[in-house]
Short mmCIF file of N, CA and C in Angstrom, two decimals:
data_model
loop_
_atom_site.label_atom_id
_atom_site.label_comp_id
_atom_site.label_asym_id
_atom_site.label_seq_id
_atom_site.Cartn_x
_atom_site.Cartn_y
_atom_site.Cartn_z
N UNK C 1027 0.81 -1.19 0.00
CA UNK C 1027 0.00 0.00 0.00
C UNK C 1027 0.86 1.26 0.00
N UNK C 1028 1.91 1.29 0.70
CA UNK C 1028 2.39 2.03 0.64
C UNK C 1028 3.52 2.45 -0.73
N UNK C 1029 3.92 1.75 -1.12
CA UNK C 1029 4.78 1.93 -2.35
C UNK C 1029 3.74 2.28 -3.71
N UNK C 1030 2.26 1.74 -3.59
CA UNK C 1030 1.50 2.34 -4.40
C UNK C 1030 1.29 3.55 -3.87
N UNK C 1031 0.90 4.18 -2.90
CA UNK C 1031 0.04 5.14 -2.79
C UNK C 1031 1.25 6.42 -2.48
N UNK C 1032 2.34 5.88 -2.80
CA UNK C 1032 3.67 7.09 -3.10
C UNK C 1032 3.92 6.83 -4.66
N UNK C 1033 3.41 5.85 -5.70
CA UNK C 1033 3.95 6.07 -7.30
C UNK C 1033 5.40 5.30 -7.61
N UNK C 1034 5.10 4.33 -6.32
CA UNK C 1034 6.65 3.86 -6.53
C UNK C 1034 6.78 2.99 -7.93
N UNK C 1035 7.88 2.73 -8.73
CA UNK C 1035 7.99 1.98 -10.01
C UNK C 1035 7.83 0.86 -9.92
N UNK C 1036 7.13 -0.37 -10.97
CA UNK C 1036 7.20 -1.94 -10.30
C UNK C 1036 8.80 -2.38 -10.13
N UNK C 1037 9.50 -1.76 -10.38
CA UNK C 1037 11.05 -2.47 -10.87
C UNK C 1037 11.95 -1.33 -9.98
N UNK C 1038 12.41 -1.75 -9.23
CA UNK C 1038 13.49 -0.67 -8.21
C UNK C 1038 15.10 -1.62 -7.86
N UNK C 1039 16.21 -0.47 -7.98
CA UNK C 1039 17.06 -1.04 -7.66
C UNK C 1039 17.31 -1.85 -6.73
N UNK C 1040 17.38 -1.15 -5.08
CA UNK C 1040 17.95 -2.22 -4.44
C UNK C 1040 16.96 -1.48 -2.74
N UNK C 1041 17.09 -2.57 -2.04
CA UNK C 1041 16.18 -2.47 -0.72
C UNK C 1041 17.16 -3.50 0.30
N UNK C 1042 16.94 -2.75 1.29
CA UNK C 1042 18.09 -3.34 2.45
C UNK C 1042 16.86 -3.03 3.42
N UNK C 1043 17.08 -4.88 3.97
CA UNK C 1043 15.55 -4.99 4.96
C UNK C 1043 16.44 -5.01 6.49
N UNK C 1044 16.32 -4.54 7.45
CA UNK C 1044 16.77 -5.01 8.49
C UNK C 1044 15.34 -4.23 9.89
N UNK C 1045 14.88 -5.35 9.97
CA UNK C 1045 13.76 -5.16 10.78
C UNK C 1045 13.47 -6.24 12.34
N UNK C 1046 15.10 -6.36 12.36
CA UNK C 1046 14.75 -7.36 13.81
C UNK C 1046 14.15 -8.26 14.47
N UNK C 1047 14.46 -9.33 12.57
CA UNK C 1047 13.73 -10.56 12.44
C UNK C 1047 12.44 -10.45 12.58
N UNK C 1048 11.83 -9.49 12.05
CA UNK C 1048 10.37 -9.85 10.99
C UNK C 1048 10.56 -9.31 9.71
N UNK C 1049 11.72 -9.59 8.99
CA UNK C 1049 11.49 -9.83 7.76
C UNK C 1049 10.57 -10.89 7.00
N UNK C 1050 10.36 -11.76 7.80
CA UNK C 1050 9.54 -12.49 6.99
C UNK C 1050 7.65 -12.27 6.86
N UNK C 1051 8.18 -11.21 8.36
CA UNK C 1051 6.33 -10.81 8.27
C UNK C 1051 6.05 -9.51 7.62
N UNK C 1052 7.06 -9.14 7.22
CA UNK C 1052 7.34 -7.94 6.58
C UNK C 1052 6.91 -8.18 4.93
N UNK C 1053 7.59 -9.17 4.15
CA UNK C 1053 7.57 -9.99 3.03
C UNK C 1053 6.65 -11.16 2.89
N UNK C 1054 6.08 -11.50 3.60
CA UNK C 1054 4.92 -12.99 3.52
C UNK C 1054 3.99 -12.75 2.80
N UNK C 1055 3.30 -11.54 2.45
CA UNK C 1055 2.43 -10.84 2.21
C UNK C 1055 2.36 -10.15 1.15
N UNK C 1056 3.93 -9.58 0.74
CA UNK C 1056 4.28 -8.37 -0.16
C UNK C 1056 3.83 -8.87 -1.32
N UNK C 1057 3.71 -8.29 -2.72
CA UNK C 1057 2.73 -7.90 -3.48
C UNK C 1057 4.07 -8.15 -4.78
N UNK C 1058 4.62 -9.03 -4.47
CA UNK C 1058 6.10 -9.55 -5.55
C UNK C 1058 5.18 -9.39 -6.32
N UNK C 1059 4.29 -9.69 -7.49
CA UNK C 1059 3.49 -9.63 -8.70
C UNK C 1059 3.79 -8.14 -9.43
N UNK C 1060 3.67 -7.13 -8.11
CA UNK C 1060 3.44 -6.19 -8.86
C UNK C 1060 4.77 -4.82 -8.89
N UNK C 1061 5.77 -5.77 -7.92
CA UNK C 1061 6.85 -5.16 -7.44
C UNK C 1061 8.03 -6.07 -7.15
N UNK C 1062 9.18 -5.36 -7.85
CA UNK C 1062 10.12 -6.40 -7.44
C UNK C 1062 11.78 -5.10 -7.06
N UNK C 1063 12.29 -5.99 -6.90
CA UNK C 1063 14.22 -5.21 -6.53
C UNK C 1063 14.72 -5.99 -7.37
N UNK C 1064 15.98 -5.09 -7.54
CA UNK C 1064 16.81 -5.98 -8.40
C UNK C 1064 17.91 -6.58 -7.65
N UNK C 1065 17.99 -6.34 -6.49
CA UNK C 1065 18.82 -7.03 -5.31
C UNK C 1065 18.70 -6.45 -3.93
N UNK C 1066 18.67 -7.43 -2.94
CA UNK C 1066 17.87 -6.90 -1.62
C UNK C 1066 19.26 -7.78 -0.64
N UNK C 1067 19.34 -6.93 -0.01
CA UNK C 1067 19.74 -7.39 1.15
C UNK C 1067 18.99 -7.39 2.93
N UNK C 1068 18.93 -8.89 3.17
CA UNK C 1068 17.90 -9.04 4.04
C UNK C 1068 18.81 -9.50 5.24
N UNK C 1069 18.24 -9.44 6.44
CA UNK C 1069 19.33 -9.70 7.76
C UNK C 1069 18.93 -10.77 8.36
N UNK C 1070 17.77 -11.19 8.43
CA UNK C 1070 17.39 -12.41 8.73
C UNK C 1070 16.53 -12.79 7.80
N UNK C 1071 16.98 -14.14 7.39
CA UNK C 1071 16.50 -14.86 6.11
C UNK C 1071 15.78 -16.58 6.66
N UNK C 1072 14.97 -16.63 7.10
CA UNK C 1072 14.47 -18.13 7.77
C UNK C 1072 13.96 -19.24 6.66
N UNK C 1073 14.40 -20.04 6.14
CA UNK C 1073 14.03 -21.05 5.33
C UNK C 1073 12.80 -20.62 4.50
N UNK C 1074 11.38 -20.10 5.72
CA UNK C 1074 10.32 -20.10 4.99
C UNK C 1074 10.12 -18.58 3.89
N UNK C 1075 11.28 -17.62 4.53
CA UNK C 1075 11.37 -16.88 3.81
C UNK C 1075 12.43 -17.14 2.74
N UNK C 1076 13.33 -17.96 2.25
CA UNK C 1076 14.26 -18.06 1.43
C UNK C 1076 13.23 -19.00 0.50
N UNK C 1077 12.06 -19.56 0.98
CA UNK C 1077 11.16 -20.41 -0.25
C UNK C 1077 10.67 -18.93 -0.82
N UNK C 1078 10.23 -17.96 0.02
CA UNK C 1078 9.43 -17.46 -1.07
C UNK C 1078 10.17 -16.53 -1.63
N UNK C 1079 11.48 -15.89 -1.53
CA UNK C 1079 11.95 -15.24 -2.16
C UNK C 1079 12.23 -16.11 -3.76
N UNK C 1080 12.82 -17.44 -2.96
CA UNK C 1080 13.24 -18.11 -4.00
C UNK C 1080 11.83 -18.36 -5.50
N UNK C 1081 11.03 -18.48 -4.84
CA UNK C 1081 9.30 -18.42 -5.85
C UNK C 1081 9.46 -17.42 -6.22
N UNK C 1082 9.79 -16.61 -5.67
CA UNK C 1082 9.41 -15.15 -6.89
C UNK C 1082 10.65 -14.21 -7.31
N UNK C 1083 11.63 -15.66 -7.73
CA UNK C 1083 12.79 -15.22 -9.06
C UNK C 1083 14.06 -14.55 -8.12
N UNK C 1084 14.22 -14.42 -6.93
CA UNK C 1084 15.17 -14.34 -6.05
C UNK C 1084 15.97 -15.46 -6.05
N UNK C 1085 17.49 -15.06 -6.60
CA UNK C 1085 18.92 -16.42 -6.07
C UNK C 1085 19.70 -15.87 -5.17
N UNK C 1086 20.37 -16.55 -3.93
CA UNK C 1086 20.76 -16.15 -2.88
C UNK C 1086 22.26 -15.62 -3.44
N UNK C 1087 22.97 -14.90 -3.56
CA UNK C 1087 24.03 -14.42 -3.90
C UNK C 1087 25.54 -14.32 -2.93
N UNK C 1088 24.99 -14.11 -1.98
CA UNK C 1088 26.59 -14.12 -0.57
C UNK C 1088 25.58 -13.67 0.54
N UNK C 1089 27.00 -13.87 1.40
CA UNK C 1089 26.45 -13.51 2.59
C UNK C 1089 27.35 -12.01 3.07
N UNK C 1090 27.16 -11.32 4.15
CA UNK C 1090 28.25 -10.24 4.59
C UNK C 1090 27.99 -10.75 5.67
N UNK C 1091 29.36 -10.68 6.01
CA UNK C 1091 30.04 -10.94 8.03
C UNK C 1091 30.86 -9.32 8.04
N UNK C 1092 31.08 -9.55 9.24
CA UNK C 1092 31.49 -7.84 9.97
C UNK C 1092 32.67 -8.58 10.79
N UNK C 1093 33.70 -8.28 10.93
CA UNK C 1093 34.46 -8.68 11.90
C UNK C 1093 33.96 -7.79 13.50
N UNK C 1094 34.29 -8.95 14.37
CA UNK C 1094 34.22 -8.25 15.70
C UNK C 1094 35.31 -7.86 16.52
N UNK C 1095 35.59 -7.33 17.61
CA UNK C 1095 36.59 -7.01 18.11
C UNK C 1095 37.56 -8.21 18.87
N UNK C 1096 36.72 -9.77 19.09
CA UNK C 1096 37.23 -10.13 19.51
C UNK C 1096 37.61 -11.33 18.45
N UNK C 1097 37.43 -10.99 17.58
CA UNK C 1097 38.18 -11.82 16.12
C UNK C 1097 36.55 -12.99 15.70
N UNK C 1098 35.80 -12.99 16.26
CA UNK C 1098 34.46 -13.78 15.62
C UNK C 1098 34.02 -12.66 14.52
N UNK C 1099 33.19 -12.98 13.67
CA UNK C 1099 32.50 -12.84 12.49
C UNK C 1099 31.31 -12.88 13.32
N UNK C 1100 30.66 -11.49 12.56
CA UNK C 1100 29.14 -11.41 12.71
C UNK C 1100 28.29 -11.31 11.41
N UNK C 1101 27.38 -12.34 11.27
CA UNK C 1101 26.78 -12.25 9.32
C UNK C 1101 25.98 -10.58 9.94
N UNK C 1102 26.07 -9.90 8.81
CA UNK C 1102 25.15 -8.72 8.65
C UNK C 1102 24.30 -8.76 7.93
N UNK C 1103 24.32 -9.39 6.34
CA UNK C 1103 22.84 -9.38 5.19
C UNK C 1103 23.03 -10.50 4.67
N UNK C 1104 21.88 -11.11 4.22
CA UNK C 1104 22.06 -12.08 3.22
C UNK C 1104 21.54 -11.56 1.42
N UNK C 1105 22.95 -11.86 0.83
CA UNK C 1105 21.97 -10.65 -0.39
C UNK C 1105 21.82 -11.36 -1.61
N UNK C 1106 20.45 -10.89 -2.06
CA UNK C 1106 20.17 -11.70 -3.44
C UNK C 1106 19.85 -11.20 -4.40
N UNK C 1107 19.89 -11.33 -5.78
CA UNK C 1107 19.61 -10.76 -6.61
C UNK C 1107 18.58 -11.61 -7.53
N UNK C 1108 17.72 -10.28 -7.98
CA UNK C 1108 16.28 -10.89 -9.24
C UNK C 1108 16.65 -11.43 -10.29
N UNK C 1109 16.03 -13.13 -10.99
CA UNK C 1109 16.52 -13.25 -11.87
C UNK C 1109 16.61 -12.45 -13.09
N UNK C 1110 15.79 -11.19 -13.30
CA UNK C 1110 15.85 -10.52 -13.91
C UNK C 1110 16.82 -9.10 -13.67
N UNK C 1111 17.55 -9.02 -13.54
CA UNK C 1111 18.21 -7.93 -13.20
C UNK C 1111 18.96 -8.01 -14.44
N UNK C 1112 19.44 -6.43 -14.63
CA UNK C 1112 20.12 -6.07 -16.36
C UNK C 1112 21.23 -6.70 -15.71
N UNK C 1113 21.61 -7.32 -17.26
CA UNK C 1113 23.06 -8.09 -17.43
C UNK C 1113 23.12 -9.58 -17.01
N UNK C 1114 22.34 -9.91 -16.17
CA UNK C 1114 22.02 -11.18 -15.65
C UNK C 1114 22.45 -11.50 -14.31
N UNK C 1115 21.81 -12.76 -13.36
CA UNK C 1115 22.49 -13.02 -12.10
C UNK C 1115 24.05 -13.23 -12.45
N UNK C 1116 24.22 -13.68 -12.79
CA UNK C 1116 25.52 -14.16 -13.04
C UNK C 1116 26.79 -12.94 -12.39
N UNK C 1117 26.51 -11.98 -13.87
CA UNK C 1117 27.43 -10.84 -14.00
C UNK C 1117 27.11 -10.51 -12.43
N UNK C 1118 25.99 -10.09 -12.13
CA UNK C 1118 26.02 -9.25 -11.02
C UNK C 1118 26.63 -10.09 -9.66
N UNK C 1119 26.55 -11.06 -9.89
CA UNK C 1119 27.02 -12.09 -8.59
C UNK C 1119 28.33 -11.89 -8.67
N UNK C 1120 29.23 -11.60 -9.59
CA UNK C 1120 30.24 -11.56 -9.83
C UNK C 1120 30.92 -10.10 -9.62
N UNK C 1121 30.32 -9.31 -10.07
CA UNK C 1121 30.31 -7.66 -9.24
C UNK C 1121 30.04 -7.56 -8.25
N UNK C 1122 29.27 -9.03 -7.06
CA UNK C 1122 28.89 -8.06 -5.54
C UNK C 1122 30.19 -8.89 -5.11
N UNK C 1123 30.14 -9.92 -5.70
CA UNK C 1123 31.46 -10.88 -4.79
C UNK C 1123 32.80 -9.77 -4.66
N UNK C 1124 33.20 -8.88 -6.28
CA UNK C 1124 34.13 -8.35 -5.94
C UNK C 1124 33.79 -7.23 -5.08
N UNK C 1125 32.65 -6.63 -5.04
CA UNK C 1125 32.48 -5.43 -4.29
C UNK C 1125 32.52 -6.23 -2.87
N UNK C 1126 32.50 -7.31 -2.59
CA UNK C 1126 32.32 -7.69 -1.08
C UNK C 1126 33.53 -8.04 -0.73
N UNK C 1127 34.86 -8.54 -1.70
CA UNK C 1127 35.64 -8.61 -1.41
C UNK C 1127 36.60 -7.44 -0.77
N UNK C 1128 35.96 -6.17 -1.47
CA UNK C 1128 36.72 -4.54 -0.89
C UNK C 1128 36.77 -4.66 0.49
N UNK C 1129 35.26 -5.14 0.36
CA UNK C 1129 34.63 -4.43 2.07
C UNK C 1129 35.28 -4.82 2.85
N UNK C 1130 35.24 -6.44 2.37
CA UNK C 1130 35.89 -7.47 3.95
C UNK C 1130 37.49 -6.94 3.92
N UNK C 1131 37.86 -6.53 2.82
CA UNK C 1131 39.29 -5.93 2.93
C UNK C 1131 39.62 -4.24 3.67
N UNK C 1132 38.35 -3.48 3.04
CA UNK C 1132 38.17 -2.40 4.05
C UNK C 1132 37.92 -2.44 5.70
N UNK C 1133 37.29 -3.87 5.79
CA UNK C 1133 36.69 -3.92 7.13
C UNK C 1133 37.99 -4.56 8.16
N UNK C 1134 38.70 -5.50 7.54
CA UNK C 1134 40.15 -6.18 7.94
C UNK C 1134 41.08 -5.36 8.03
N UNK C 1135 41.12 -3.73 7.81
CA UNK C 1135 42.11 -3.02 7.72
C UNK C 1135 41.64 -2.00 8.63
N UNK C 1136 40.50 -2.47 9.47
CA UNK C 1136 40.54 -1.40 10.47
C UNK C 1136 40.78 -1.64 11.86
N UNK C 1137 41.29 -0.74 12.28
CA UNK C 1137 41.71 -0.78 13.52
C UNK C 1137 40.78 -1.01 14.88
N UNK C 1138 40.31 -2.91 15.44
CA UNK C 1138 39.46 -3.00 15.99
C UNK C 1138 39.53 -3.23 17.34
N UNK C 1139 41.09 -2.80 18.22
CA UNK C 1139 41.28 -3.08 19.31
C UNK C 1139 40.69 -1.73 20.33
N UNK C 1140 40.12 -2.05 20.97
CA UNK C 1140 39.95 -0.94 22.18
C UNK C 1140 37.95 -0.37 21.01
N UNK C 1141 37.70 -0.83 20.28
CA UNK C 1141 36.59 -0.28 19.38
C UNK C 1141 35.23 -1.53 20.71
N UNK C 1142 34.12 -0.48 20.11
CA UNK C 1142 32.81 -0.99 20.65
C UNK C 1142 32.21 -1.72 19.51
N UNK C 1143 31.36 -2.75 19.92
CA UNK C 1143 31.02 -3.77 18.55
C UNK C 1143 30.02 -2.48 17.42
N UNK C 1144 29.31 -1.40 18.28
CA UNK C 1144 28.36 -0.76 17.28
C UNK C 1144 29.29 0.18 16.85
N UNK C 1145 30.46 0.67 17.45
CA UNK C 1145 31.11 1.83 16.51
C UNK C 1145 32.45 1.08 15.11
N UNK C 1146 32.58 -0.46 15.36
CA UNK C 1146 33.22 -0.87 14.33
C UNK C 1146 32.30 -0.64 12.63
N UNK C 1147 30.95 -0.71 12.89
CA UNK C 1147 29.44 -0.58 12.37
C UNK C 1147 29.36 1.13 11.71
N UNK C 1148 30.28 1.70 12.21
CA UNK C 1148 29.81 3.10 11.45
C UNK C 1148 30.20 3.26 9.69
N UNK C 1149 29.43 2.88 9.04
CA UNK C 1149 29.10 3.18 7.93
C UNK C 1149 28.40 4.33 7.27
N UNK C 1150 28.28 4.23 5.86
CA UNK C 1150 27.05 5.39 5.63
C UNK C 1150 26.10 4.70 5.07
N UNK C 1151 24.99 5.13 4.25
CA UNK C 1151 23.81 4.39 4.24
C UNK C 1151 23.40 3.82 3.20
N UNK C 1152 24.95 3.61 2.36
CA UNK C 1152 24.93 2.95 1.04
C UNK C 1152 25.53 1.66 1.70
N UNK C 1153 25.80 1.66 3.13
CA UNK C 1153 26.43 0.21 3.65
C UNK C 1153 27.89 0.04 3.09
N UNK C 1154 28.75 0.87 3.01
CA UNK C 1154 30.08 1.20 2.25
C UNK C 1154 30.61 2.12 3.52
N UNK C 1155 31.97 2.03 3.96
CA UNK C 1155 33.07 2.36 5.18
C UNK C 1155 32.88 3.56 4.46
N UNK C 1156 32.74 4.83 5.75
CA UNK C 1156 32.79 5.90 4.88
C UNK C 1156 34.35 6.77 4.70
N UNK C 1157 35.35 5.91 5.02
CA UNK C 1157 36.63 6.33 4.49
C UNK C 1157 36.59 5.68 2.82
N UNK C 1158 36.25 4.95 2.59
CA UNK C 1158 35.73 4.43 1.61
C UNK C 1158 35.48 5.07 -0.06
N UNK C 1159 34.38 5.49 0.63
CA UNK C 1159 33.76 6.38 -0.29
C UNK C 1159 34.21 7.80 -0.14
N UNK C 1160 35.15 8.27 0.61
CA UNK C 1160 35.90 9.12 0.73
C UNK C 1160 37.03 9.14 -0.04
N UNK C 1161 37.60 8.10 -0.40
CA UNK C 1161 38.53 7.78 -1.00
C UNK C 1161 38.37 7.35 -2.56
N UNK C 1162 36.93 7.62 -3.02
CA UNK C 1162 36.77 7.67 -4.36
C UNK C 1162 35.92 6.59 -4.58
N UNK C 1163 35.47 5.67 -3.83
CA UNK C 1163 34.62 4.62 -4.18
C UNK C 1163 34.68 3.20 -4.33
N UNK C 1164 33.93 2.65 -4.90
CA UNK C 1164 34.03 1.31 -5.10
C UNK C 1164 33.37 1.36 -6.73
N UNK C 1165 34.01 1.04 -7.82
CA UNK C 1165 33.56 0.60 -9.18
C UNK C 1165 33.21 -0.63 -9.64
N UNK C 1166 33.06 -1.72 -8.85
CA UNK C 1166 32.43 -3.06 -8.98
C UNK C 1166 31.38 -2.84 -8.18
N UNK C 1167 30.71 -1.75 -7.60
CA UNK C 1167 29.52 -2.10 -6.82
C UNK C 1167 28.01 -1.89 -8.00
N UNK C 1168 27.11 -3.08 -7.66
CA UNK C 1168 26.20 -2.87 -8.14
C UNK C 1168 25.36 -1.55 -8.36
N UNK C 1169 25.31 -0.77 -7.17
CA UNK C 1169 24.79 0.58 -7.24
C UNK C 1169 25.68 1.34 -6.19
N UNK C 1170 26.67 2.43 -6.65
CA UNK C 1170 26.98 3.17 -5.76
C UNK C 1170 26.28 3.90 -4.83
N UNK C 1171 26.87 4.06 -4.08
CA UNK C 1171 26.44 5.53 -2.94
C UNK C 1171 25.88 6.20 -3.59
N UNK C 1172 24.78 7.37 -3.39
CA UNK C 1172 24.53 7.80 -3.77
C UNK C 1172 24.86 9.62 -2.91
N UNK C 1173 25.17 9.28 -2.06
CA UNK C 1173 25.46 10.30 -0.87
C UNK C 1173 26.39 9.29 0.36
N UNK C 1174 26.90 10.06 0.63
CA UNK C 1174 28.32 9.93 2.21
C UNK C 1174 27.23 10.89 3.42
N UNK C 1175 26.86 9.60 4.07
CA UNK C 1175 25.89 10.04 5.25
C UNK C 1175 26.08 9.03 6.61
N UNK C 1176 26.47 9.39 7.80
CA UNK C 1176 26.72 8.48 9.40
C UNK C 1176 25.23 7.91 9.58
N UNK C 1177 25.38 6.91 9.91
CA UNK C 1177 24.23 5.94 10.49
C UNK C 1177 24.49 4.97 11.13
N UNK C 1178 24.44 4.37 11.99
CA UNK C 1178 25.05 3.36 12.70
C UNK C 1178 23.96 1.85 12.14
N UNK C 1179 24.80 1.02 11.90
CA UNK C 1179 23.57 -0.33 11.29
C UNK C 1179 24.05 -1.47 12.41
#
């Protein structure tokens, strides 16, 4: 209702769900027929939601982990892309892998001793280190930044 009653397009780039595990009650419902992404990253993904993404032309693509301070891995999204997306799953699986490879290399190069688990997390709201995108970007990412903005995720 709401993406109609704002004019939203049936076909949109990209949507990053993080709703504190009700993604799936968030999506059980949604109106895929008349609306789709061309890659979503979701934070909790439960079987019954990976059937229905998977029904309506969603392939699971990677996962993102965050390093923690005390050297464990924390997954952050699980991200997938529409079988229809320009260029194909393929290509694009192959552009997030390298764009994910930056990150985990941006994220491994920071300095995490004496850090709090939510301030290792300061990103901007393209989900990209904002020294990062300070530094000119990432050119394998499916959709750049569109703006350098603090948000804590």
């Amino acid at each position: 209702a709401v993406l109609r009653a704002n004019g939203a397009p049936a076909v949109m780039e990209y949507l990053s769900l993080d709703v504190e595990n009700h993604e799936r009650a968030v999506l059980e419902h949604f109106p895929f027929g008349s609306y789709r992404w061309h890659a979503l990253s979701i934070e909790t993904v439960e079987p019954a939601l990976a059937a229905t993404l998977t029904r309506h032309g969603y392939v699971h693509a990677l996962d993102v982990y965050h390093p923690l301070p005390d050297g464990r891995r924390k997954l952050l999204d699980h991200f997938y892309l529409h079988e229809a997306i320009p260029g194909g799953v393929d290509a694009a699986r192959k552009r997030a892998r390298a764009s994910k490879q930056l990150w985990d290399g941006a994220m491994a190069r920071r300095p995490l001793s004496g850090l709090s688990e939510e301030s290792v997390y300061r990103v901007n709201c393209g989900g990209v280190p904002e020294a990062f995108v300070a530094s000119g970007g990432n050119d394998t990412a499916l959709f750049s930044p569109r703006r350098a903005c603090s948000c804590s995720i």
